[in-house]
Coordinates of C-alpha atoms and ligand atoms in Angstrom, one line a residue:
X1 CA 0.0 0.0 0.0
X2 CA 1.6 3.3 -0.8
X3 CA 2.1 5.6 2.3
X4 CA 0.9 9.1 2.4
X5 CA 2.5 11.5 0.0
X6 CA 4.9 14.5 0.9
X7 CA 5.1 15.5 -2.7
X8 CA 4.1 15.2 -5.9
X9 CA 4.4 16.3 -9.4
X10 CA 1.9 17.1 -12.6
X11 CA 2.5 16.8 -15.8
X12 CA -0.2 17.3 -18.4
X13 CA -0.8 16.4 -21.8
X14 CA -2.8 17.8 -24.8
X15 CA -4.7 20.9 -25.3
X16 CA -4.4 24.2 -23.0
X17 CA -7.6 23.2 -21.1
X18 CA -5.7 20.5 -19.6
X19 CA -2.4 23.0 -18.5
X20 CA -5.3 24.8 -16.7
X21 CA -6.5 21.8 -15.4
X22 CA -2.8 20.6 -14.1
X23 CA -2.4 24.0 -12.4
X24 CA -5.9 23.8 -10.6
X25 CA -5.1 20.2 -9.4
X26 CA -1.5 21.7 -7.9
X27 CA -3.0 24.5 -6.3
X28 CA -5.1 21.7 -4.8
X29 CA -2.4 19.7 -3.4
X30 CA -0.3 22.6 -2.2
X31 CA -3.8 23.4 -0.2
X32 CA -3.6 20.2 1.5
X33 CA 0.5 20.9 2.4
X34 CA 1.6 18.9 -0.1
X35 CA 5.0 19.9 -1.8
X36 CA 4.9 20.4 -5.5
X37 CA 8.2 19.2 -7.4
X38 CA 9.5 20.0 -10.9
X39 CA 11.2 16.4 -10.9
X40 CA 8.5 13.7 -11.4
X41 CA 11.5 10.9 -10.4
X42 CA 11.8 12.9 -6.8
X43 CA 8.1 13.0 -6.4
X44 CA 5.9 10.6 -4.2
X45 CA 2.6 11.4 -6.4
X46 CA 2.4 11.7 -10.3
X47 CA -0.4 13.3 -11.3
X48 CA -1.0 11.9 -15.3
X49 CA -3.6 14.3 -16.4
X50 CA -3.7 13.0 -19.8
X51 CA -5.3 13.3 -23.1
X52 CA -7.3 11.7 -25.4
X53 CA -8.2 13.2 -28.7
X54 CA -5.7 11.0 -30.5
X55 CA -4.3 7.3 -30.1
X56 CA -0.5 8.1 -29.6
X57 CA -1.9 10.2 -26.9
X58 CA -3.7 7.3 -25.1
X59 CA -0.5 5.0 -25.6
X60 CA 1.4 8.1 -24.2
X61 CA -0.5 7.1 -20.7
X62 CA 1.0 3.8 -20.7
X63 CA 4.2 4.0 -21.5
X64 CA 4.9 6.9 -19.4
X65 CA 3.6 4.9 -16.2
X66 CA 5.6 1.9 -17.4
X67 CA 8.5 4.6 -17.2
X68 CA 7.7 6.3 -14.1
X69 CA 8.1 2.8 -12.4
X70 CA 11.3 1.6 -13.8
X71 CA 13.3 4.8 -12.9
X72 CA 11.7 4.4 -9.2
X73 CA 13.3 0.8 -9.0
X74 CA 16.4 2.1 -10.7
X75 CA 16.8 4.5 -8.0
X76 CA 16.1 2.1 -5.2
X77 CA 13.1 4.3 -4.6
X78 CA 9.2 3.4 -3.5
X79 CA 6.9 3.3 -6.5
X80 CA 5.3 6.8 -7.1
X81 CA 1.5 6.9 -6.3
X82 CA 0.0 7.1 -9.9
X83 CA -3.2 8.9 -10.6
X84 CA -4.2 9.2 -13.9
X85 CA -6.6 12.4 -14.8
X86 CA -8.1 13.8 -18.0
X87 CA -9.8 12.1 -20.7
X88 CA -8.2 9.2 -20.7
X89 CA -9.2 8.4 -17.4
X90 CA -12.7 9.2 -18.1
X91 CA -12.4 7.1 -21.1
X92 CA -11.2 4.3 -19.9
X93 CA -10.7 4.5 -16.0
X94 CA -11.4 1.1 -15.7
X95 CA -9.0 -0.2 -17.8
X96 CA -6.2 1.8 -16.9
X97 CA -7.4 0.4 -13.3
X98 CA -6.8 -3.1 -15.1
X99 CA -3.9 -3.0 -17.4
X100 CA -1.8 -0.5 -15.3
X101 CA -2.9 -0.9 -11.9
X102 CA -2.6 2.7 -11.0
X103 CA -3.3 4.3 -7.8
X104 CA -5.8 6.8 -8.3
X105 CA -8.2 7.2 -11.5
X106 CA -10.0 10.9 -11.8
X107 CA -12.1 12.5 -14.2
X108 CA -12.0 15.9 -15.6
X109 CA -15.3 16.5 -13.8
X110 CA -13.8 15.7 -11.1
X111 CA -10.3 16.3 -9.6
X112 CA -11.9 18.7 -7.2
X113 CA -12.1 15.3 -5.2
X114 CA -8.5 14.9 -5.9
X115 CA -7.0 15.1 -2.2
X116 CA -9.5 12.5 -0.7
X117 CA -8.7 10.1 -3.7
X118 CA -5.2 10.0 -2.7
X119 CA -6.3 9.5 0.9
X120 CA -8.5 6.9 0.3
X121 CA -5.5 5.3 -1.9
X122 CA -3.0 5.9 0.4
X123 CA -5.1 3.9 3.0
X124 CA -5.5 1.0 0.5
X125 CA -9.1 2.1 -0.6
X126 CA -9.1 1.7 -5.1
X127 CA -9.9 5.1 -5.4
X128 CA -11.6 6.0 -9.0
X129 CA -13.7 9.0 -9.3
X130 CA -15.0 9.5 -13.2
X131 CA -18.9 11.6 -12.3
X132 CA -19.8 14.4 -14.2
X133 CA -21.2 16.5 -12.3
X134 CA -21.6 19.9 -14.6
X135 CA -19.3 22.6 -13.3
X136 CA -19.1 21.9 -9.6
X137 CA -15.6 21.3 -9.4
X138 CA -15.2 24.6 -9.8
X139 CA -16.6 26.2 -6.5
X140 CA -14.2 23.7 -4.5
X141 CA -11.8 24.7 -6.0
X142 CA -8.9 27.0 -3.6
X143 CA -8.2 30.5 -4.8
X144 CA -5.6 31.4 -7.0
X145 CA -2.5 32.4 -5.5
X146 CA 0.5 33.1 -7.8
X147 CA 0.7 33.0 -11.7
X148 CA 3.0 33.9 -14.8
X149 CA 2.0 36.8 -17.1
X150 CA 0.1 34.6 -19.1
X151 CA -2.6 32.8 -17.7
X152 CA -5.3 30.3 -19.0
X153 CA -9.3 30.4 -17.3
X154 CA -11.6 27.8 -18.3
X155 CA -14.8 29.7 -18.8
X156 CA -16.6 26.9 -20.7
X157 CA -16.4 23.3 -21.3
X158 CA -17.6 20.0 -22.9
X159 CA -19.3 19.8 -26.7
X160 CA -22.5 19.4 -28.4
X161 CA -20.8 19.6 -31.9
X162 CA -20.7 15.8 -32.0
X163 CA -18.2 16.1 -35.1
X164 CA -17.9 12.0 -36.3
X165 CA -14.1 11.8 -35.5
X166 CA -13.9 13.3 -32.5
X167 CA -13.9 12.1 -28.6
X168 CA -14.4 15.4 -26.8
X169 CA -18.3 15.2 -26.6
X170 CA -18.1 12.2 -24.2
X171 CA -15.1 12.8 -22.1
X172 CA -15.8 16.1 -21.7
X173 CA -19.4 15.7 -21.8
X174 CA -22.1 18.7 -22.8
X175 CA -21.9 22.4 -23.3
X176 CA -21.7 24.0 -20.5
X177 CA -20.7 27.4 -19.3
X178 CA -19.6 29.0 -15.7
X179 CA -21.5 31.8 -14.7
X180 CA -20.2 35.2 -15.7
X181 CA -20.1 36.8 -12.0
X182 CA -17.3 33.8 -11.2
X183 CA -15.5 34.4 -14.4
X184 CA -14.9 37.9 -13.7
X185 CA -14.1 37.1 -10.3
X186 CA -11.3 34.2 -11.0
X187 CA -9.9 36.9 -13.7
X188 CA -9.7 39.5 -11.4
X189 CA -7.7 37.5 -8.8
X190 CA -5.7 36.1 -11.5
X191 CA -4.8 39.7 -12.5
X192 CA -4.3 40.2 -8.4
X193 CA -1.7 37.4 -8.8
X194 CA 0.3 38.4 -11.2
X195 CA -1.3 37.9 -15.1
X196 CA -1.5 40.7 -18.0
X197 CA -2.9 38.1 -20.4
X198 CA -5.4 35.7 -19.9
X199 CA -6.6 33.4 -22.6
X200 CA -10.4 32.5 -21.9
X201 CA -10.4 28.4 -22.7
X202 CA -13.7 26.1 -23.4
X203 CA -13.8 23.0 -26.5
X204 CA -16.2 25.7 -27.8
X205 CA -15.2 28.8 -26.0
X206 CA -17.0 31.4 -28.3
X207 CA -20.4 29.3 -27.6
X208 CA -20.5 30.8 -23.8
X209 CA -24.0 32.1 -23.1
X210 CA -25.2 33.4 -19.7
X211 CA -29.2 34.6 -21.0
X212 CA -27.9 35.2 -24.2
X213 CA -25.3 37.3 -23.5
X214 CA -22.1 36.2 -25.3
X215 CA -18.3 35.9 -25.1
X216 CA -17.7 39.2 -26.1
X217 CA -19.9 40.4 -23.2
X218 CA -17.5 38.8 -21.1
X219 CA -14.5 40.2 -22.8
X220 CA -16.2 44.0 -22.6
X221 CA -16.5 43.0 -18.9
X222 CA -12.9 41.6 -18.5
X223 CA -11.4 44.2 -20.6
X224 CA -12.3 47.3 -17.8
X225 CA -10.0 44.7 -15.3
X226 CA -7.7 47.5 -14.1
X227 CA -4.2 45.6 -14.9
X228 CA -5.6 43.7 -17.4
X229 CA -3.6 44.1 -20.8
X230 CA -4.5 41.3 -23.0
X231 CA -7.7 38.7 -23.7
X232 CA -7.2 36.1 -25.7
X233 CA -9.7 32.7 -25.9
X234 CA -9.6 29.3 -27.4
X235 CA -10.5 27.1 -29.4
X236 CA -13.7 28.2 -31.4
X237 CA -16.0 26.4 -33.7
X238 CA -17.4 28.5 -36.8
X239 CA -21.0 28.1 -36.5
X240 CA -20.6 30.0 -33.0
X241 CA -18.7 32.9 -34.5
X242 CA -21.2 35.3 -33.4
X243 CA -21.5 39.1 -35.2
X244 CA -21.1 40.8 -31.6
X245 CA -17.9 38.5 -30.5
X246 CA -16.6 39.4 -34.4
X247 CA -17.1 43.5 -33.4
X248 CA -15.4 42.9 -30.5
X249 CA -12.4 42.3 -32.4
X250 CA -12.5 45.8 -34.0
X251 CA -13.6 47.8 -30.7
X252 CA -12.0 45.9 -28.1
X253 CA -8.0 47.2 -27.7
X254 CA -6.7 44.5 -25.3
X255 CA -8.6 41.7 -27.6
X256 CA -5.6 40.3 -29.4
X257 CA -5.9 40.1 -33.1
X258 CA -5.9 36.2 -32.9
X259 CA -8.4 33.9 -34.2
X260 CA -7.7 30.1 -33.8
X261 CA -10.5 28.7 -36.3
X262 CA -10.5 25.0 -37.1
X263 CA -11.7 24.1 -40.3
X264 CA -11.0 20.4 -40.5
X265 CA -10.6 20.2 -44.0
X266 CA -11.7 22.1 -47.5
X267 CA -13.9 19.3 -49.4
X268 CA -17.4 19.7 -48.5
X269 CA -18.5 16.0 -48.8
X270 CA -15.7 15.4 -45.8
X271 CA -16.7 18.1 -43.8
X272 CA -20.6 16.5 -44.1
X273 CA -19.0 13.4 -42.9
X274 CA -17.2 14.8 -40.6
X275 CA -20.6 16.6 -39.1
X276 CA -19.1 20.0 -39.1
X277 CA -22.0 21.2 -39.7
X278 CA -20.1 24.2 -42.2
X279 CA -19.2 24.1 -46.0
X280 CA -16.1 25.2 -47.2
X281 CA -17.9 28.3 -48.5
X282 CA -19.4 29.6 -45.4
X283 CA -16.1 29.0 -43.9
X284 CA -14.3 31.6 -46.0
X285 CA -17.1 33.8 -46.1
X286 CA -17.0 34.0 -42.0
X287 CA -13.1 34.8 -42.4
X288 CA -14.0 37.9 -45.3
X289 CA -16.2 39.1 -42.0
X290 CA -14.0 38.9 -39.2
X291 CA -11.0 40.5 -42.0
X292 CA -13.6 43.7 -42.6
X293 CA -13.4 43.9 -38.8
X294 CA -10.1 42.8 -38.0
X295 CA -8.3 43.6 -41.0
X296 CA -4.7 42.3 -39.7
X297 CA -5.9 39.4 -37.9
X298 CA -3.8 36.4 -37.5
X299 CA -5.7 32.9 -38.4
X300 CA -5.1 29.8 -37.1
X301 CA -6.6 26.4 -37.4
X302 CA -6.6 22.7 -37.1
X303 CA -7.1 19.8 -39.8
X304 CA -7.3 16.2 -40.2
X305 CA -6.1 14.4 -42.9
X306 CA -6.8 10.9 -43.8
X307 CA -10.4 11.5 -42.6
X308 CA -11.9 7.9 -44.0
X309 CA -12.9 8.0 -47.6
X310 CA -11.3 11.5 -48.3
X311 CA -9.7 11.1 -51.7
X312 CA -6.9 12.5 -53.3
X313 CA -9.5 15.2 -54.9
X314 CA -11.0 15.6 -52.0
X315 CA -7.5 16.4 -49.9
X316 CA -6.4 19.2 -52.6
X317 CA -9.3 21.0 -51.8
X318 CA -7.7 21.3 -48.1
X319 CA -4.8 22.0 -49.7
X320 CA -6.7 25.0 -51.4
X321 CA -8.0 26.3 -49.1
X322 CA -5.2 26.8 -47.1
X323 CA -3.6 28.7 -49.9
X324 CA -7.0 31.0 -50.1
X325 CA -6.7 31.6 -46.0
X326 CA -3.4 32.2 -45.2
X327 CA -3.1 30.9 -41.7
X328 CA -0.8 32.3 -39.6
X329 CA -0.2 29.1 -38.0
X330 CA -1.8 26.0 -38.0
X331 CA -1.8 22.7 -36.2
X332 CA -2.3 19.9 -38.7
X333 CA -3.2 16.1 -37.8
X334 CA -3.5 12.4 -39.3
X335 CA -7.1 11.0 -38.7
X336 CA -6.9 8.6 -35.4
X337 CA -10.1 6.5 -35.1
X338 CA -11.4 6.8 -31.9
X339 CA -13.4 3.9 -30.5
X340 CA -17.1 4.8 -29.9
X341 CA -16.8 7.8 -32.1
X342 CA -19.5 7.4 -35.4
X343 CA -16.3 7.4 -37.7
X344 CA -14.7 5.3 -36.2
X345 CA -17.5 2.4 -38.2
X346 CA -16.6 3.9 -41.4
X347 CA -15.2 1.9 -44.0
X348 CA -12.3 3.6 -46.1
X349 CA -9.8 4.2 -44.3
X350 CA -6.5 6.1 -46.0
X351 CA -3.8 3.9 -46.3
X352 CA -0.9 4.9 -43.8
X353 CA 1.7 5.8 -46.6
X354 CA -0.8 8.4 -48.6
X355 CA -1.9 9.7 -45.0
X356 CA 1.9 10.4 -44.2
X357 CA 2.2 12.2 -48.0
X358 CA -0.8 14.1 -47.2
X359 CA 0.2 15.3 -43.5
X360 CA 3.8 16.2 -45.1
X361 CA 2.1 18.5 -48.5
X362 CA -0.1 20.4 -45.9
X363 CA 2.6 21.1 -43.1
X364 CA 4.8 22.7 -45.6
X365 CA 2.0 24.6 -47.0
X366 CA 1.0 25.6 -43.6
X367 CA 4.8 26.2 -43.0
X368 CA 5.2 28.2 -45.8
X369 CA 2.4 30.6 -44.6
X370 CA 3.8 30.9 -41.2
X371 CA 7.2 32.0 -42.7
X372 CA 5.3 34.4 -44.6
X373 CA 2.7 35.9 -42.3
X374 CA 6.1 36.1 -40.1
X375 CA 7.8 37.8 -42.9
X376 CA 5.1 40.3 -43.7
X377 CA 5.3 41.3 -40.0
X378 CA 9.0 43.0 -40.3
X379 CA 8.8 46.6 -40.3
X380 CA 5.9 46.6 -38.0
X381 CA 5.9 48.1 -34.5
X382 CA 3.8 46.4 -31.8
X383 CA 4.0 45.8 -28.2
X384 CA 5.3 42.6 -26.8
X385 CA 5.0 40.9 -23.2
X386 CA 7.9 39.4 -22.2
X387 CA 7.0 35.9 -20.5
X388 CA 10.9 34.9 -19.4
X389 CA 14.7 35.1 -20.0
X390 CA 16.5 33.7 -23.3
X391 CA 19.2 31.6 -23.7
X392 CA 21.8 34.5 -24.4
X393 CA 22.7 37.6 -22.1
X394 CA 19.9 40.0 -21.2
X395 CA 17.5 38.3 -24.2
X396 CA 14.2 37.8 -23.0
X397 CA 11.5 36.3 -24.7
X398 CA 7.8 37.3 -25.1
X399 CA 4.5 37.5 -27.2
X400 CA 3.4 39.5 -30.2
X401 CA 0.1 41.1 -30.5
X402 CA -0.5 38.0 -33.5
X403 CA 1.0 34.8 -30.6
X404 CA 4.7 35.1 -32.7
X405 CA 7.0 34.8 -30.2
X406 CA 9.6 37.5 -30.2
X407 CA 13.1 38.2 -28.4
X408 CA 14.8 41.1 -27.9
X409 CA 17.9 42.3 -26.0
X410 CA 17.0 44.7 -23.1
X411 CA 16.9 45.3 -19.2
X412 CA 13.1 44.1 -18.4
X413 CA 11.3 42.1 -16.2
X414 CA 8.6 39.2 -16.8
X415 CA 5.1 40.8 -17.4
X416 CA 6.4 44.0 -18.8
X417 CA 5.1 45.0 -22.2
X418 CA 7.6 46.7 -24.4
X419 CA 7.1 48.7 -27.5
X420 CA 9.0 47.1 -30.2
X421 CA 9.9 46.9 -33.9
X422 CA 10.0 44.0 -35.2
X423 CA 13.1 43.5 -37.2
X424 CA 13.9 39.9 -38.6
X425 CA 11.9 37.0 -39.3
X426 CA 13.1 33.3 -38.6
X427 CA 11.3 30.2 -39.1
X428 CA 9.4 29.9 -35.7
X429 CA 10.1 33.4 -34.4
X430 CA 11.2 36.9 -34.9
X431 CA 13.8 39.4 -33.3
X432 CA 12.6 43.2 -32.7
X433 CA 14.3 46.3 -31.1
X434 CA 12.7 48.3 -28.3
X435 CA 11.6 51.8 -30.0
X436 CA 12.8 54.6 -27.5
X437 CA 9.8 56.4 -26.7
X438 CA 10.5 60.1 -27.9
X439 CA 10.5 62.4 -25.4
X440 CA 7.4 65.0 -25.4
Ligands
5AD501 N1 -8.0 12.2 -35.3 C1 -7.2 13.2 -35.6 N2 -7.3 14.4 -35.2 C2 -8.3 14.7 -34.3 N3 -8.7 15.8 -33.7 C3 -9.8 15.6 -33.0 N4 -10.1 14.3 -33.1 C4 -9.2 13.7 -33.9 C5 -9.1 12.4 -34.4 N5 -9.9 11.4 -34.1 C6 -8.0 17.1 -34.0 C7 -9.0 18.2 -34.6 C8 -9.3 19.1 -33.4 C9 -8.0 19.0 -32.6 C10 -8.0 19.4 -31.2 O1 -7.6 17.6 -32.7 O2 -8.3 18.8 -35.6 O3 -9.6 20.4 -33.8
SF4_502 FE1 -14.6 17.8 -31.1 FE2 -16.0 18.9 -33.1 FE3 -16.6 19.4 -30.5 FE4 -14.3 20.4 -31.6 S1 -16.4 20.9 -32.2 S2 -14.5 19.4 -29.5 S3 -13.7 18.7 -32.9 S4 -16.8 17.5 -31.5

């Protein structure tokens, strides 16, 4: 039976909503007195808080508990207490219970219960929590303490989109969005804490809706946060690309001129398929929109190739329109059948060799894009917030307005915003030079 333990470690995987997630469950632990370590082979608890949109991220699980063991022993050390959170463990808690024999198995719904799960383990009870109990975890949660410059708040979660490929509908489970009053209040002390950005997360963030009031009612209200410089939210879907949240982009200053919009893919038979629910057409005609508004907006998005049946046709349509959006950047993915998801019964699948072709012609498209939206950027002045040192003597490191990351030689501190010109472009980032502020 595993004793008590003193410390622990968390290490997350997948999408931002699960960082946020990770931090929440730390602040938990550090509540109970437990000591938070950067070292997971030091650490008497790992904390797995894993993913489970894709299968290398489910196998991930596994073989990172298989490791987690083996260093222990190689160490002469106790085994770790496991506990495995996130999707996967809502997933398939069970099984992980079987096949890995882990400690502790917790939901996203529920980690609030976290610290009485380790108890219960700790005193030999099997301790698996996987409810889904809409949004309460958030009012046991402890208060924010201390955070970075940037920080992440969950302000909705879960799916009703029901897209054929995809898991999140029945990990996450349905749309759902915290009240407004509590946003405002965990922004505030997040600002109190230390942040100048914080990006607002949900699987659909921009379908938030309090009595039909919308995101950007929330971002007019978080924008007059004294202290506040920069919103930013994730991930959106199209069909919830509402005209006020669009206007916001235009008359809202500390709304960053970011817009990560998945498409999916460009042929509108796969995007029927894939129960998106948008066509190709009224995807480009929402981006001509939110341009009129936002005129030097910086797109981003996701795809799937090797969706089952898409043909060779049908994937230089995605490669199209690509080339008609010009993302800024863009994550890009090979279809992984998930089991229980409606696609994952369709017949067709893309053989692995024309998948790996496909996934390699669209990253260098998107590739090329990046380097080119980075280019276009040189000879513009903007400010950036510098997030932590660089490798090199008195670089630091920080954000543009458009999520580049920039560095820049200079005598600042973290969470200072500094007025720069942006003067080379390299393949994942870009160097600018602080403008002196002429004197009045
Ligand atoms: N296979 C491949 N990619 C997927 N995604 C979601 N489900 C799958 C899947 N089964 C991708 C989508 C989504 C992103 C978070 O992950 O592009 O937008
Ligand atoms: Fe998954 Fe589609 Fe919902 Fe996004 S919109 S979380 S891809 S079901």
């Amino acid at each position: 039976m595993p004793a008590k333990p003193q410390t622990f470690h968390v290490k997350s995987f997948g999408c931002q909503m699960n960082v946020y997630d990770g931090e929440r469950m730390a602040e938990l632990m550090a509540a109970e007195g437990m000591i938070a370590t950067d070292d997971a082979a030091a650490a008497d608890l790992v904390v797995l808080n894993t993913c489970h949109i894709r299968e290398k991220a489910t196998e991930k699980v596994y073989s990172d508990i298989g490791r987690l063991r083996k260093t222990a022993r190689g160490l002469g050390r106790a085994e770790p207490m496991i506990a495995v959170a996130g999707c996967v463990a809502q997933a398939e808690g069970e099984e992980i219970v079987a096949r890995a024999k882990v400690d502790v198995v917790v939901g996203p719904q529920a980690y609030h219960n976290l610290p009485k799960l380790v108890s219960d383990a700790a005193a030999g009870t099997p301790a698996l929590d996987t409810d889904m109990p809409p949004l309460s975890k958030f009012g046991r949660l402890p208060a924010r303490r201390r955070v970075g410059p940037t920080a992440f708040l969950t302000v909705q979660e879960g799916c009703d989109k029901f897209c054929t490929y995809c898991v999140v509908p029945y990990t996450r489970g349905a749309e759902i969005s915290r009240p407004f009053d509590a946003i405002v209040d965990e922004a505030t002390a997040l600002v109190d804490a230390g942040a100048r950005e914080i990006t607002l997360l949900g699987q659909n963030v921009n379908a938030w809706d309090e009595d039909g009031r919308g995101l950007h009612d929330l971002i007019v209200a978080l924008d007059r946060i004294p202290g506040l410089a920069r919103i930013r939210y994730t991930t959106s879907h199209p069909n919830d690309m509402r005209q006020g949240l669009i206007d916001a982009h235009r008359d809202v200053e500390s709304l960053m001129p970011f817009l990560h919009l998945p498409v999916q893919a460009g042929s509108d038979r796969v995007l029927r398929a894939m129960n998106r629910s948008h066509t190709r057409d009224s995807y480009l005609r929402l981006l001509d929109t939110i341009r009129a508004a936002r005129p030097d907006i910086a797109l981003s998005g996701d795809f799937i190739v090797g969706f089952p049946g898409e043909t060779d046709a049908e994937f230089e349509e995605t490669l199209s329109l690509v080339d008609a959006v010009g993302y800024a950047q863009a994550f890009s993915f090979k279809y992984s059948p998930r089991p229980g998801t409606p696609a994952a019964d369709l017949d067709g699948a893309v053989p692995a060799a024309v998948m790996d072709e496909r996934l390699q012609r669209l990253q260098a498209a998107l590739n090329r894009d990046q380097q080119a939206f980075n280019k276009a950027s040189v000879g513009k002045s903007c400010d950036v917030l510098i997030e932590r040192r660089g490798k090199l003597p008195g670089q630091m490191l920080g954000k543009s307005p458009w999520l580049q990351s920039v560095h820049l030689v200079g005598d600042h501190a973290i969470g200072d915003l500094v007025r720069v010109e942006l003067i080379h472009a390299g393949p994942n980032s870009l160097s600018g030079r602080e403008k002196t502020p002429v004197a009045a």
